[in-house]
């Protein structure tokens, strides 16, 4: 029997989920959509051939009107917590877009509610599900390169379009919250360590049009001794990187340079350098479900096996804690310790 899903938020990025992710060969069925915009609901009816009676403007009404197993929350950040809470209170599994919640305390409250209701809560950290990430993760777990000392990451994009036509210019912390959260999450996945302390400086260039800082530089200390130097920008005039950024991982016995999730397949590459030797390019593994499809497949598997997903709500608290600490360090100009909520 397919996993029956109600999707909440079908405009913009949510519409992309409906059209490109839910309409796939995974065993799922979109049984209803929820959005405050009648225009957005009309577009879903046309693209997904969803009947009008399966479209709602209120999640509670949708839960009354159709039978479902899970709720996919792809609305804006400020709606994540209230919508997820409604779904959890109705004993539904929840897959929610990143960032998980606007505060760490609210995220933790949902984790505890999901635990109380014995349902699964997962965050779509879709950058995890890429061939380059799988290759680097396997290589590091083999341990042949030895302990990790330093990771240097650069993310560069140049955004310069008419201000009135681009709502993203007014987004809250567009780099540290909306973009770097992907890179923060990959740090935790690959290092298998937790962040302990961060210094961060964030700024706007004279030529960008963002309200909040478009660029940032941070140094992050991890529990196993690794140190990550992160630089990101939405206003860089240097050649752009793939979306994963460009990574250089320095280990005791050599280093790894990798990048991925580019605009072309050739952008995905991983090269290993033994000390004093030329680099060797790795053959990348096949990943059955990429990107957001990987998130959805992992969500389905966790429900079917009744096991915690690798980016469950509980696990994602570490990523959120790092993200919020980065923002606070940048705003205050002082280093921040990274603490998880108490049980």
Tab-separated table of C-alpha atoms in Angstrom, residues 37-232:
chain	number	residue	atom	x	y	z
A	37	UNK	CA	-3.558	30.510	-2.181
A	38	UNK	CA	-6.360	29.366	-4.463
A	39	UNK	CA	-4.071	30.058	-7.424
A	40	UNK	CA	-1.450	27.656	-6.076
A	41	UNK	CA	-4.097	24.979	-5.500
A	42	UNK	CA	-5.441	25.439	-9.013
A	43	UNK	CA	-1.972	24.903	-10.465
A	44	UNK	CA	-1.607	21.655	-8.504
A	45	UNK	CA	-4.917	20.430	-9.901
A	46	UNK	CA	-3.640	21.078	-13.414
A	47	UNK	CA	-0.120	19.684	-12.975
A	48	UNK	CA	-0.920	16.678	-10.808
A	49	UNK	CA	-4.513	16.032	-11.924
A	50	UNK	CA	-5.573	16.334	-8.287
A	51	UNK	CA	-9.362	16.740	-7.905
A	52	UNK	CA	-10.703	19.982	-6.473
A	53	UNK	CA	-12.195	18.146	-3.474
A	54	UNK	CA	-8.652	17.128	-2.457
A	55	UNK	CA	-7.492	20.750	-2.207
A	56	UNK	CA	-7.852	22.637	1.072
A	57	UNK	CA	-6.879	25.967	2.576
A	58	UNK	CA	-6.588	24.538	6.113
A	59	UNK	CA	-4.602	21.502	7.260
A	60	UNK	CA	-7.069	20.539	9.975
A	61	UNK	CA	-9.855	20.407	7.374
A	62	UNK	CA	-7.688	18.292	5.094
A	63	UNK	CA	-6.987	15.837	7.915
A	64	UNK	CA	-10.722	15.556	8.518
A	65	UNK	CA	-11.510	15.174	4.828
A	66	UNK	CA	-9.019	12.533	3.675
A	67	UNK	CA	-7.212	9.518	5.071
A	68	UNK	CA	-3.437	9.881	5.131
A	69	UNK	CA	-0.330	8.429	6.721
A	70	UNK	CA	1.993	11.426	6.598
A	71	UNK	CA	2.202	15.175	6.082
A	72	UNK	CA	4.844	16.897	3.959
A	73	UNK	CA	5.464	20.475	5.114
A	74	UNK	CA	6.883	22.637	2.307
A	75	UNK	CA	5.427	25.970	3.433
A	76	UNK	CA	7.577	28.898	4.597
A	77	UNK	CA	9.835	28.652	7.644
A	78	UNK	CA	7.474	30.468	10.018
A	79	UNK	CA	4.748	27.923	9.243
A	80	UNK	CA	6.894	24.812	9.812
A	81	UNK	CA	6.281	24.458	13.536
A	82	UNK	CA	2.511	25.111	13.709
A	83	UNK	CA	1.817	22.873	10.708
A	84	UNK	CA	4.069	20.060	11.908
A	85	UNK	CA	2.506	20.261	15.362
A	86	UNK	CA	-1.001	19.854	13.929
A	87	UNK	CA	0.104	16.806	11.940
A	88	UNK	CA	1.900	15.217	14.897
A	89	UNK	CA	-1.063	15.814	17.179
A	90	UNK	CA	-3.132	13.876	14.629
A	91	UNK	CA	-0.577	11.023	14.874
A	92	UNK	CA	0.799	11.547	11.368
A	93	UNK	CA	4.405	11.105	10.297
A	94	UNK	CA	6.010	14.393	9.188
A	95	UNK	CA	8.642	15.283	6.606
A	96	UNK	CA	9.511	18.978	6.839
A	97	UNK	CA	11.674	21.246	4.703
A	98	UNK	CA	14.816	22.805	6.130
A	99	UNK	CA	15.475	24.842	8.178
A	100	UNK	CA	13.421	22.767	10.566
A	101	UNK	CA	12.173	25.580	12.831
A	102	UNK	CA	12.764	29.293	13.586
A	103	UNK	CA	14.078	28.475	17.084
A	104	UNK	CA	15.890	25.513	18.608
A	105	UNK	CA	13.366	25.333	21.447
A	106	UNK	CA	10.439	24.967	19.030
A	107	UNK	CA	12.273	22.268	17.085
A	108	UNK	CA	12.958	20.373	20.300
A	109	UNK	CA	9.297	20.579	21.298
A	110	UNK	CA	8.318	18.881	18.028
A	111	UNK	CA	10.939	16.169	18.506
A	112	UNK	CA	9.496	15.408	21.931
A	113	UNK	CA	5.922	15.465	20.600
A	114	UNK	CA	6.808	13.012	17.809
A	115	UNK	CA	8.407	10.726	20.393
A	116	UNK	CA	5.309	10.895	22.596
A	117	UNK	CA	3.047	10.070	19.645
A	118	UNK	CA	5.347	7.303	18.338
A	119	UNK	CA	5.492	8.800	14.853
A	120	UNK	CA	8.425	9.726	12.632
A	121	UNK	CA	9.643	13.293	12.206
A	122	UNK	CA	12.298	13.915	9.542
A	123	UNK	CA	13.941	17.003	8.028
A	124	UNK	CA	14.671	17.101	4.307
A	125	UNK	CA	18.421	17.765	4.322
A	126	UNK	CA	18.537	16.863	0.652
A	127	UNK	CA	22.212	17.671	0.050
A	128	UNK	CA	23.097	14.438	1.865
A	129	UNK	CA	21.777	12.350	-1.009
A	130	UNK	CA	24.452	12.880	-3.655
A	131	UNK	CA	27.128	10.609	-5.234
A	132	UNK	CA	30.019	12.793	-4.082
A	133	UNK	CA	28.751	12.846	-0.498
A	134	UNK	CA	28.375	9.056	-0.531
A	135	UNK	CA	31.908	8.642	-1.920
A	136	UNK	CA	33.540	10.949	0.618
A	137	UNK	CA	31.563	9.463	3.502
A	138	UNK	CA	32.656	5.925	2.584
A	139	UNK	CA	36.278	7.003	2.172
A	140	UNK	CA	36.409	8.707	5.548
A	141	UNK	CA	34.763	5.750	7.278
A	142	UNK	CA	37.389	3.395	5.822
A	143	UNK	CA	39.927	5.379	7.838
A	144	UNK	CA	42.869	4.929	5.440
A	145	UNK	CA	43.573	8.660	5.404
A	146	UNK	CA	43.648	8.833	9.186
A	147	UNK	CA	42.181	11.425	11.489
A	148	UNK	CA	40.748	14.652	10.106
A	149	UNK	CA	42.474	17.882	11.078
A	150	UNK	CA	41.038	20.687	8.969
A	151	UNK	CA	38.250	21.208	6.457
A	152	UNK	CA	38.130	24.285	4.221
A	153	UNK	CA	34.846	25.013	2.438
A	154	UNK	CA	34.053	27.723	-0.101
A	155	UNK	CA	30.577	28.461	-1.448
A	156	UNK	CA	30.247	31.216	-4.068
A	157	UNK	CA	27.262	32.515	-6.012
A	158	UNK	CA	26.479	35.882	-7.571
A	159	UNK	CA	22.899	37.091	-7.203
A	160	UNK	CA	22.104	40.410	-8.839
A	161	UNK	CA	18.595	40.812	-10.266
A	162	UNK	CA	16.102	43.701	-9.966
A	163	UNK	CA	15.236	44.077	-6.295
A	164	UNK	CA	11.487	44.439	-6.764
A	165	UNK	CA	11.350	41.125	-8.609
A	166	UNK	CA	13.180	39.059	-5.996
A	167	UNK	CA	11.649	38.426	-2.570
A	168	UNK	CA	14.760	36.520	-1.476
A	169	UNK	CA	16.563	39.838	-0.924
A	170	UNK	CA	14.329	40.354	2.109
A	171	UNK	CA	14.763	36.840	3.537
A	172	UNK	CA	16.001	36.388	7.097
A	173	UNK	CA	19.725	35.519	7.038
A	174	UNK	CA	19.691	34.244	3.423
A	175	UNK	CA	23.203	32.814	3.648
A	176	UNK	CA	23.602	31.418	7.175
A	177	UNK	CA	20.009	30.211	7.611
A	178	UNK	CA	18.733	29.379	4.147
A	179	UNK	CA	21.930	28.185	2.431
A	180	UNK	CA	24.734	27.377	4.882
A	181	UNK	CA	22.396	25.080	6.826
A	182	UNK	CA	23.042	22.548	4.026
A	183	UNK	CA	26.797	22.842	4.479
A	184	UNK	CA	26.523	22.752	8.276
A	185	UNK	CA	24.537	19.529	7.995
A	186	UNK	CA	27.107	17.967	5.655
A	187	UNK	CA	29.877	18.813	8.122
A	188	UNK	CA	28.130	16.769	10.793
A	189	UNK	CA	27.341	13.885	8.440
A	190	UNK	CA	30.887	13.532	7.106
A	191	UNK	CA	32.828	14.243	10.292
A	192	UNK	CA	30.663	12.106	12.567
A	193	UNK	CA	31.494	14.764	15.171
A	194	UNK	CA	29.370	17.473	16.761
A	195	UNK	CA	30.139	21.212	16.645
A	196	UNK	CA	31.314	22.708	19.919
A	197	UNK	CA	32.262	26.359	19.275
A	198	UNK	CA	32.027	28.873	16.443
A	199	UNK	CA	33.302	32.311	15.518
A	200	UNK	CA	31.564	34.016	12.613
A	201	UNK	CA	31.633	37.328	10.770
A	202	UNK	CA	28.851	38.182	8.300
A	203	UNK	CA	28.506	41.217	6.055
A	204	UNK	CA	26.946	42.811	2.989
A	205	UNK	CA	28.994	43.939	0.014
A	206	UNK	CA	28.498	47.448	-1.350
A	207	UNK	CA	26.958	45.994	-4.509
A	208	UNK	CA	24.511	43.391	-3.155
A	209	UNK	CA	20.824	44.109	-2.534
A	210	UNK	CA	20.162	41.846	0.475
A	211	UNK	CA	18.693	43.229	3.689
A	212	UNK	CA	20.551	40.700	5.855
A	213	UNK	CA	24.185	39.650	5.323
A	214	UNK	CA	24.901	37.961	2.003
A	215	UNK	CA	28.415	36.787	2.928
A	216	UNK	CA	30.036	35.139	5.931
A	217	UNK	CA	33.236	33.551	7.177
A	218	UNK	CA	33.280	31.160	10.131
A	219	UNK	CA	35.608	28.861	12.057
A	220	UNK	CA	33.950	25.888	13.738
A	221	UNK	CA	35.544	23.567	16.301
A	222	UNK	CA	34.210	20.000	16.468
A	223	UNK	CA	34.102	17.450	19.277
A	224	UNK	CA	36.724	15.146	17.759
A	225	UNK	CA	39.255	17.909	17.251
A	226	UNK	CA	38.492	18.805	13.624
A	227	UNK	CA	38.335	22.491	12.687
A	228	UNK	CA	36.239	23.743	9.761
A	229	UNK	CA	36.877	27.039	7.991
A	230	UNK	CA	33.746	28.066	6.097
A	231	UNK	CA	33.343	30.905	3.610
A	232	UNK	CA	30.091	31.577	1.779
